[in-house]
Amino acid sequence: MKAIPLPDNPQFIWVGGALDQHTRLLGRHVRADQHYVQWFEHQRLRRLLQNFPAEQIVLIGHSYGASTAAKLVAKGHQVNLLITLDPVGWGPVALAKIPQYCQHWLNFRAANTKANFANIVARAGGWWQHAPLDFAHQHIDIDADHALVVSKALTRLVWSAA
């Protein structure tokens, strides 16, 4: 995997999935100096995005949180880096517009689709699977289920100075 350039003074904003308040799959990776919102906190997320220059924002979401983040970027909220971890969600998303509003979009897909609780929940929620393939700057399959994709993807990230 190629190194992902971090902007100067990066502002990390994390968007947790539907069950993250219980599972902390994404939330456990958030440092004290970073920002965390739940997938349904649209207004709070919009305010955070407006509080920082777009070139500093690193927006990371899992599941419904990834869908929430992607939808806001597609609507014109600019960010430097968008990282979506196995997005899930219903409704139309203008995937082709996302690259216009971010310097880099990195999408991770959970390639282990065996029937287990996490994958069944993702399927019921509108699992995107390969939908971002033609639009994300990088689309990476991870040998993990919908829950384990978070830690496996985040440990694969290699950051570099911008």
CSV table of N, CA, C and O in Angstrom, one decimal, residues 17-120:
chain,number,residue,atom,x,y,z
A,17,GLY,N,-20.1,3.9,13.2
A,17,GLY,CA,-21.2,3.2,12.6
A,17,GLY,C,-22.4,3.0,13.6
A,17,GLY,O,-22.4,3.5,14.7
A,18,ALA,N,-23.4,2.3,13.1
A,18,ALA,CA,-24.7,2.2,13.9
A,18,ALA,C,-24.5,1.6,15.3
A,18,ALA,O,-25.2,2.0,16.2
A,19,LEU,N,-23.6,0.7,15.5
A,19,LEU,CA,-23.5,0.0,16.8
A,19,LEU,C,-22.2,0.5,17.5
A,19,LEU,O,-21.8,-0.1,18.5
A,20,ASP,N,-21.5,1.5,17.0
A,20,ASP,CA,-20.2,1.9,17.5
A,20,ASP,C,-20.3,2.4,19.0
A,20,ASP,O,-19.3,2.2,19.7
A,21,GLN,N,-21.4,2.9,19.4
A,21,GLN,CA,-21.5,3.4,20.8
A,21,GLN,C,-21.5,2.2,21.7
A,21,GLN,O,-21.1,2.3,22.9
A,22,HIS,N,-21.7,1.0,21.2
A,22,HIS,CA,-21.6,-0.3,22.0
A,22,HIS,C,-20.3,-1.0,21.8
A,22,HIS,O,-19.7,-1.5,22.7
A,23,THR,N,-20.0,-1.2,20.5
A,23,THR,CA,-18.8,-2.0,20.1
A,23,THR,C,-17.5,-1.3,20.2
A,23,THR,O,-16.5,-1.9,20.4
A,24,ARG,N,-17.6,0.1,20.0
A,24,ARG,CA,-16.4,0.9,19.9
A,24,ARG,C,-15.4,0.4,18.9
A,24,ARG,O,-14.2,0.6,19.0
A,25,LEU,N,-15.8,-0.2,17.8
A,25,LEU,CA,-15.0,-0.7,16.7
A,25,LEU,C,-14.1,0.4,16.2
A,25,LEU,O,-12.9,0.3,15.9
A,26,LEU,N,-14.7,1.6,16.0
A,26,LEU,CA,-14.0,2.8,15.5
A,26,LEU,C,-13.6,3.7,16.6
A,26,LEU,O,-12.5,4.2,16.6
A,27,GLY,N,-14.5,3.9,17.5
A,27,GLY,CA,-14.3,4.8,18.6
A,27,GLY,C,-13.0,4.5,19.4
A,27,GLY,O,-12.4,5.5,19.9
A,28,ARG,N,-12.6,3.3,19.5
A,28,ARG,CA,-11.4,3.0,20.3
A,28,ARG,C,-10.1,3.5,19.7
A,28,ARG,O,-9.1,3.5,20.3
A,29,HIS,N,-10.2,3.9,18.4
A,29,HIS,CA,-9.0,4.4,17.7
A,29,HIS,C,-8.8,5.9,17.8
A,29,HIS,O,-7.8,6.5,17.4
A,30,VAL,N,-9.8,6.6,18.4
A,30,VAL,CA,-9.8,8.0,18.4
A,30,VAL,C,-9.0,8.5,19.6
A,30,VAL,O,-9.2,8.1,20.7
A,31,ARG,N,-8.0,9.4,19.3
A,31,ARG,CA,-7.2,10.0,20.4
A,31,ARG,C,-8.0,11.2,21.0
A,31,ARG,O,-8.9,11.7,20.4
A,32,ALA,N,-7.5,11.6,22.2
A,32,ALA,CA,-8.1,12.7,22.9
A,32,ALA,C,-8.2,14.0,22.2
A,32,ALA,O,-9.1,14.8,22.4
A,33,ASP,N,-7.2,14.2,21.3
A,33,ASP,CA,-7.1,15.5,20.6
A,33,ASP,C,-7.8,15.4,19.2
A,33,ASP,O,-7.7,16.3,18.4
A,34,GLN,N,-8.6,14.4,19.0
A,34,GLN,CA,-9.3,14.2,17.8
A,34,GLN,C,-10.8,14.3,18.0
A,34,GLN,O,-11.3,14.4,19.2
A,35,HIS,N,-11.6,14.3,17.0
A,35,HIS,CA,-13.1,14.5,17.1
A,35,HIS,C,-13.8,13.2,16.7
A,35,HIS,O,-13.4,12.5,15.7
A,36,TYR,N,-14.9,12.9,17.4
A,36,TYR,CA,-15.7,11.7,17.2
A,36,TYR,C,-17.2,12.1,17.2
A,36,TYR,O,-17.6,12.8,18.1
A,37,VAL,N,-17.9,11.6,16.2
A,37,VAL,CA,-19.3,11.8,16.1
A,37,VAL,C,-19.9,10.4,15.7
A,37,VAL,O,-19.3,9.6,15.2
A,38,GLN,N,-21.2,10.3,16.1
A,38,GLN,CA,-21.9,9.1,15.7
A,38,GLN,C,-22.6,9.3,14.3
A,38,GLN,O,-22.8,10.5,13.9
A,39,TRP,N,-22.9,8.3,13.6
A,39,TRP,CA,-23.3,8.4,12.2
A,39,TRP,C,-24.6,9.3,12.0
A,39,TRP,O,-24.8,9.8,11.0
A,40,PHE,N,-25.4,9.4,13.0
A,40,PHE,CA,-26.6,10.1,12.9
A,40,PHE,C,-26.5,11.6,13.3
A,40,PHE,O,-27.5,12.4,13.2
A,41,GLU,N,-25.3,12.0,13.8
A,41,GLU,CA,-25.1,13.4,14.2
A,41,GLU,C,-24.7,14.3,13.1
A,41,GLU,O,-23.6,14.9,13.1
A,42,HIS,N,-25.6,14.4,12.1
A,42,HIS,CA,-25.3,15.1,10.8
A,42,HIS,C,-24.9,16.6,11.1
A,42,HIS,O,-24.0,17.1,10.5
A,43,GLN,N,-25.7,17.3,11.9
A,43,GLN,CA,-25.5,18.7,12.2
A,43,GLN,C,-24.1,18.9,12.9
A,43,GLN,O,-23.4,19.8,12.6
A,44,ARG,N,-23.8,18.1,13.9
A,44,ARG,CA,-22.6,18.2,14.6
A,44,ARG,C,-21.4,18.0,13.6
A,44,ARG,O,-20.4,18.7,13.7
A,45,LEU,N,-21.5,17.0,12.8
A,45,LEU,CA,-20.5,16.7,11.8
A,45,LEU,C,-20.3,17.9,10.8
A,45,LEU,O,-19.2,18.3,10.5
A,46,ARG,N,-21.4,18.4,10.3
A,46,ARG,CA,-21.3,19.6,9.5
A,46,ARG,C,-20.6,20.8,10.2
A,46,ARG,O,-19.7,21.4,9.6
A,47,ARG,N,-20.9,21.0,11.4
A,47,ARG,CA,-20.2,22.1,12.2
A,47,ARG,C,-18.7,21.8,12.3
A,47,ARG,O,-17.9,22.7,12.1
A,48,LEU,N,-18.4,20.6,12.6
A,48,LEU,CA,-16.9,20.2,12.7
A,48,LEU,C,-16.2,20.5,11.3
A,48,LEU,O,-15.1,21.0,11.3
A,49,LEU,N,-16.9,20.1,10.3
A,49,LEU,CA,-16.3,20.3,8.9
A,49,LEU,C,-16.1,21.7,8.6
A,49,LEU,O,-15.2,22.1,7.9
A,50,GLN,N,-17.0,22.6,9.1
A,50,GLN,CA,-16.9,24.0,8.9
A,50,GLN,C,-15.9,24.7,9.8
A,50,GLN,O,-15.5,25.8,9.5
A,51,ASN,N,-15.5,24.1,10.9
A,51,ASN,CA,-14.6,24.7,11.9
A,51,ASN,C,-13.1,24.6,11.4
A,51,ASN,O,-12.3,25.3,12.0
A,52,PHE,N,-12.8,23.8,10.4
A,52,PHE,CA,-11.4,23.6,10.0
A,52,PHE,C,-11.3,23.9,8.5
A,52,PHE,O,-12.2,23.6,7.8
A,53,PRO,N,-10.1,24.3,8.1
A,53,PRO,CA,-9.8,24.5,6.7
A,53,PRO,C,-9.9,23.1,6.0
A,53,PRO,O,-9.4,22.1,6.6
A,54,ALA,N,-10.5,23.0,4.9
A,54,ALA,CA,-10.7,21.7,4.2
A,54,ALA,C,-9.4,21.0,4.0
A,54,ALA,O,-9.3,19.7,4.1
A,55,GLU,N,-8.3,21.7,3.8
A,55,GLU,CA,-7.0,21.0,3.5
A,55,GLU,C,-6.4,20.4,4.7
A,55,GLU,O,-5.5,19.6,4.6
A,56,GLN,N,-7.0,20.6,5.9
A,56,GLN,CA,-6.5,19.9,7.1
A,56,GLN,C,-7.4,18.7,7.5
A,56,GLN,O,-6.9,17.9,8.4
A,57,ILE,N,-8.5,18.5,7.0
A,57,ILE,CA,-9.5,17.5,7.5
A,57,ILE,C,-9.2,16.1,6.9
A,57,ILE,O,-9.1,15.9,5.7
A,58,VAL,N,-9.1,15.2,7.9
A,58,VAL,CA,-9.0,13.8,7.6
A,58,VAL,C,-10.3,13.2,8.2
A,58,VAL,O,-10.5,13.2,9.4
A,59,LEU,N,-11.2,12.7,7.3
A,59,LEU,CA,-12.5,12.2,7.7
A,59,LEU,C,-12.5,10.7,7.6
A,59,LEU,O,-12.3,10.2,6.5
A,60,ILE,N,-12.8,10.0,8.7
A,60,ILE,CA,-12.7,8.6,8.7
A,60,ILE,C,-14.1,8.0,9.2
A,60,ILE,O,-14.5,8.4,10.3
A,61,GLY,N,-14.7,7.1,8.5
A,61,GLY,CA,-16.0,6.6,8.9
A,61,GLY,C,-16.0,5.1,8.7
A,61,GLY,O,-15.4,4.6,7.7
A,62,HIS,N,-16.8,4.4,9.5
A,62,HIS,CA,-17.0,3.0,9.4
A,62,HIS,C,-18.5,2.7,9.2
A,62,HIS,O,-19.3,3.3,9.9
A,63,SER,N,-18.9,1.8,8.3
A,63,SER,CA,-20.3,1.4,8.2
A,63,SER,C,-21.2,2.5,7.9
A,63,SER,O,-21.0,3.2,6.9
A,64,TYR,N,-22.3,2.7,8.7
A,64,TYR,CA,-23.2,3.9,8.5
A,64,TYR,C,-22.4,5.2,8.6
A,64,TYR,O,-22.7,6.2,8.0
A,65,GLY,N,-21.4,5.2,9.4
A,65,GLY,CA,-20.5,6.4,9.6
A,65,GLY,C,-19.8,6.7,8.3
A,65,GLY,O,-19.6,7.9,7.9
A,66,ALA,N,-19.3,5.7,7.6
A,66,ALA,CA,-18.7,5.9,6.3
A,66,ALA,C,-19.6,6.4,5.3
A,66,ALA,O,-19.3,7.3,4.5
A,67,SER,N,-20.8,5.9,5.3
A,67,SER,CA,-21.9,6.4,4.4
A,67,SER,C,-22.2,7.9,4.7
A,67,SER,O,-22.3,8.7,3.8
A,68,THR,N,-22.4,8.2,5.9
A,68,THR,CA,-22.7,9.6,6.4
A,68,THR,C,-21.6,10.5,5.9
A,68,THR,O,-21.8,11.6,5.3
A,69,ALA,N,-20.3,10.1,6.1
A,69,ALA,CA,-19.2,10.9,5.7
A,69,ALA,C,-19.2,11.1,4.2
A,69,ALA,O,-19.0,12.2,3.7
A,70,ALA,N,-19.3,10.0,3.5
A,70,ALA,CA,-19.3,10.1,2.0
A,70,ALA,C,-20.4,11.0,1.4
A,70,ALA,O,-20.2,11.7,0.5
A,71,LYS,N,-21.6,10.9,2.0
A,71,LYS,CA,-22.7,11.7,1.5
A,71,LYS,C,-22.4,13.2,1.7
A,71,LYS,O,-22.7,14.0,0.8
A,72,LEU,N,-21.9,13.5,2.9
A,72,LEU,CA,-21.6,14.9,3.1
A,72,LEU,C,-20.5,15.5,2.1
A,72,LEU,O,-20.6,16.6,1.6
A,73,VAL,N,-19.5,14.7,1.9
A,73,VAL,CA,-18.5,15.1,0.9
A,73,VAL,C,-19.1,15.2,-0.5
A,73,VAL,O,-18.8,16.2,-1.2
A,74,ALA,N,-19.9,14.2,-0.8
A,74,ALA,CA,-20.5,14.3,-2.2
A,74,ALA,C,-21.4,15.5,-2.3
A,74,ALA,O,-21.6,16.0,-3.5
A,75,LYS,N,-21.9,16.1,-1.2
A,75,LYS,CA,-22.8,17.3,-1.3
A,75,LYS,C,-21.9,18.5,-1.3
A,75,LYS,O,-22.5,19.6,-1.2
A,76,GLY,N,-20.6,18.4,-1.3
A,76,GLY,CA,-19.8,19.6,-1.4
A,76,GLY,C,-19.0,20.0,-0.2
A,76,GLY,O,-18.3,21.0,-0.2
A,77,HIS,N,-19.0,19.2,0.9
A,77,HIS,CA,-18.2,19.5,2.1
A,77,HIS,C,-16.8,19.0,1.8
A,77,HIS,O,-16.5,17.8,1.7
A,78,GLN,N,-15.9,19.9,1.6
A,78,GLN,CA,-14.5,19.6,1.2
A,78,GLN,C,-13.7,19.1,2.3
A,78,GLN,O,-13.8,19.6,3.5
A,79,VAL,N,-12.9,18.0,2.1
A,79,VAL,CA,-11.9,17.5,3.0
A,79,VAL,C,-10.6,17.1,2.3
A,79,VAL,O,-10.6,17.0,1.0
A,80,ASN,N,-9.6,17.0,3.0
A,80,ASN,CA,-8.3,16.6,2.4
A,80,ASN,C,-8.3,15.1,2.1
A,80,ASN,O,-8.0,14.7,1.0
A,81,LEU,N,-8.7,14.3,3.1
A,81,LEU,CA,-8.6,12.9,3.0
A,81,LEU,C,-9.9,12.3,3.5
A,81,LEU,O,-10.3,12.6,4.6
A,82,LEU,N,-10.5,11.4,2.7
A,82,LEU,CA,-11.7,10.7,3.2
A,82,LEU,C,-11.3,9.2,3.2
A,82,LEU,O,-10.9,8.6,2.2
A,83,ILE,N,-11.5,8.6,4.4
A,83,ILE,CA,-11.3,7.1,4.5
A,83,ILE,C,-12.6,6.5,4.9
A,83,ILE,O,-13.2,6.8,5.9
A,84,THR,N,-13.1,5.6,4.0
A,84,THR,CA,-14.3,4.9,4.3
A,84,THR,C,-14.0,3.4,4.5
A,84,THR,O,-13.3,2.8,3.7
A,85,LEU,N,-14.5,2.9,5.7
A,85,LEU,CA,-14.2,1.6,6.1
A,85,LEU,C,-15.5,0.8,5.9
A,85,LEU,O,-16.4,0.9,6.7
A,86,ASP,N,-15.6,0.0,4.8
A,86,ASP,CA,-16.8,-0.9,4.5
A,86,ASP,C,-18.1,-0.1,4.7
A,86,ASP,O,-18.9,-0.5,5.6
A,87,PRO,N,-18.4,0.9,3.8
A,87,PRO,CA,-19.6,1.7,4.0
A,87,PRO,C,-20.9,0.8,3.8
A,87,PRO,O,-20.9,-0.1,3.1
A,88,VAL,N,-21.9,1.3,4.6
A,88,VAL,CA,-23.2,0.7,4.6
A,88,VAL,C,-24.2,1.8,4.7
A,88,VAL,O,-24.0,2.8,5.4
A,89,GLY,N,-25.2,1.7,3.9
A,89,GLY,CA,-26.3,2.8,3.9
A,89,GLY,C,-27.2,2.7,2.7
A,89,GLY,O,-26.8,2.2,1.7
A,90,TRP,N,-28.4,3.1,3.0
A,90,TRP,CA,-29.4,3.1,1.9
A,90,TRP,C,-29.5,4.5,1.3
A,90,TRP,O,-29.1,5.5,1.9
A,91,GLY,N,-30.1,4.6,0.2
A,91,GLY,CA,-30.4,5.9,-0.5
A,91,GLY,C,-29.2,6.2,-1.5
A,91,GLY,O,-28.1,5.6,-1.4
A,92,PRO,N,-29.5,7.1,-2.4
A,92,PRO,CA,-28.6,7.4,-3.4
A,92,PRO,C,-27.4,8.2,-2.8
A,92,PRO,O,-27.6,9.1,-2.0
A,93,VAL,N,-26.2,7.9,-3.3
A,93,VAL,CA,-25.0,8.6,-3.0
A,93,VAL,C,-24.3,9.0,-4.3
A,93,VAL,O,-24.1,8.1,-5.1
A,94,ALA,N,-24.0,10.2,-4.5
A,94,ALA,CA,-23.4,10.6,-5.8
A,94,ALA,C,-21.9,10.3,-5.7
A,94,ALA,O,-21.0,11.2,-5.5
A,95,LEU,N,-21.5,9.0,-5.8
A,95,LEU,CA,-20.2,8.6,-5.6
A,95,LEU,C,-19.2,9.3,-6.6
A,95,LEU,O,-18.1,9.6,-6.2
A,96,ALA,N,-19.6,9.6,-7.8
A,96,ALA,CA,-18.8,10.2,-8.8
A,96,ALA,C,-18.4,11.6,-8.3
A,96,ALA,O,-17.4,12.1,-8.8
A,97,LYS,N,-19.2,12.3,-7.5
A,97,LYS,CA,-18.8,13.6,-7.0
A,97,LYS,C,-17.8,13.7,-5.9
A,97,LYS,O,-17.2,14.7,-5.7
A,98,ILE,N,-17.7,12.6,-5.2
A,98,ILE,CA,-16.8,12.6,-4.0
A,98,ILE,C,-15.3,13.0,-4.4
A,98,ILE,O,-14.8,13.9,-3.7
A,99,PRO,N,-14.7,12.5,-5.4
A,99,PRO,CA,-13.3,12.9,-5.7
A,99,PRO,C,-13.2,14.3,-6.0
A,99,PRO,O,-12.1,14.9,-5.9
A,100,GLN,N,-14.2,15.0,-6.4
A,100,GLN,CA,-14.2,16.5,-6.6
A,100,GLN,C,-13.9,17.3,-5.4
A,100,GLN,O,-13.4,18.4,-5.4
A,101,TYR,N,-14.3,16.7,-4.2
A,101,TYR,CA,-14.3,17.4,-3.0
A,101,TYR,C,-13.3,16.9,-2.0
A,101,TYR,O,-13.4,17.3,-0.8
A,102,CYS,N,-12.4,16.0,-2.4
A,102,CYS,CA,-11.3,15.6,-1.5
A,102,CYS,C,-10.1,15.3,-2.3
A,102,CYS,O,-10.2,15.0,-3.5
A,103,GLN,N,-9.0,15.5,-1.7
A,103,GLN,CA,-7.7,15.2,-2.4
A,103,GLN,C,-7.5,13.8,-2.6
A,103,GLN,O,-6.9,13.3,-3.6
A,104,HIS,N,-8.0,13.0,-1.6
A,104,HIS,CA,-7.8,11.5,-1.7
A,104,HIS,C,-8.9,10.8,-1.0
A,104,HIS,O,-9.3,11.2,0.1
A,105,TRP,N,-9.5,9.8,-1.7
A,105,TRP,CA,-10.5,9.0,-1.1
A,105,TRP,C,-10.0,7.5,-1.1
A,105,TRP,O,-9.7,6.9,-2.1
A,106,LEU,N,-9.9,7.0,0.1
A,106,LEU,CA,-9.4,5.6,0.3
A,106,LEU,C,-10.5,4.8,0.9
A,106,LEU,O,-11.1,5.1,2.0
A,107,ASN,N,-11.0,3.8,0.1
A,107,ASN,CA,-12.1,2.9,0.6
A,107,ASN,C,-11.5,1.5,0.9
A,107,ASN,O,-10.8,1.0,0.0
A,108,PHE,N,-11.9,1.0,2.0
A,108,PHE,CA,-11.6,-0.4,2.4
A,108,PHE,C,-12.9,-1.2,2.3
A,108,PHE,O,-13.9,-0.7,2.9
A,109,ARG,N,-12.8,-2.3,1.7
A,109,ARG,CA,-14.0,-3.2,1.6
A,109,ARG,C,-13.7,-4.5,2.4
A,109,ARG,O,-12.6,-5.1,2.2
A,110,ALA,N,-14.6,-4.9,3.2
A,110,ALA,CA,-14.5,-6.2,3.9
A,110,ALA,C,-14.7,-7.3,2.9
A,110,ALA,O,-15.8,-7.5,2.4
A,111,ALA,N,-13.6,-8.1,2.6
A,111,ALA,CA,-13.7,-9.1,1.6
A,111,ALA,C,-14.3,-10.4,2.1
A,111,ALA,O,-14.7,-11.3,1.4
A,112,ASN,N,-14.2,-10.6,3.4
A,112,ASN,CA,-14.8,-11.8,4.0
A,112,ASN,C,-16.3,-11.6,4.2
A,112,ASN,O,-16.7,-10.9,5.1
A,113,THR,N,-17.0,-12.3,3.3
A,113,THR,CA,-18.5,-12.1,3.3
A,113,THR,C,-19.2,-13.3,3.9
A,113,THR,O,-20.4,-13.4,3.6
A,114,LYS,N,-18.6,-14.1,4.7
A,114,LYS,CA,-19.2,-15.3,5.3
A,114,LYS,C,-20.4,-14.8,6.2
A,114,LYS,O,-20.3,-13.7,6.7
A,115,ALA,N,-21.3,-15.7,6.3
A,115,ALA,CA,-22.5,-15.3,7.1
A,115,ALA,C,-22.1,-15.3,8.6
A,115,ALA,O,-21.9,-16.4,9.2
A,116,ASN,N,-22.0,-14.2,9.2
A,116,ASN,CA,-21.8,-14.0,10.6
A,116,ASN,C,-22.6,-12.8,11.0
A,116,ASN,O,-23.1,-12.1,10.2
A,117,PHE,N,-22.7,-12.5,12.3
A,117,PHE,CA,-23.5,-11.4,12.8
A,117,PHE,C,-23.1,-10.1,12.1
A,117,PHE,O,-24.0,-9.4,11.7
A,118,ALA,N,-21.9,-9.7,12.1
A,118,ALA,CA,-21.4,-8.4,11.6
A,118,ALA,C,-21.8,-8.3,10.1
A,118,ALA,O,-22.3,-7.3,9.7
A,119,ASN,N,-21.6,-9.3,9.3
A,119,ASN,CA,-21.9,-9.3,7.9
A,119,ASN,C,-23.4,-9.3,7.6
A,119,ASN,O,-23.8,-8.7,6.7
A,120,ILE,N,-24.1,-10.0,8.4
A,120,ILE,CA,-25.6,-10.0,8.3
A,120,ILE,C,-26.2,-8.6,8.5
A,120,ILE,O,-27.0,-8.1,7.8
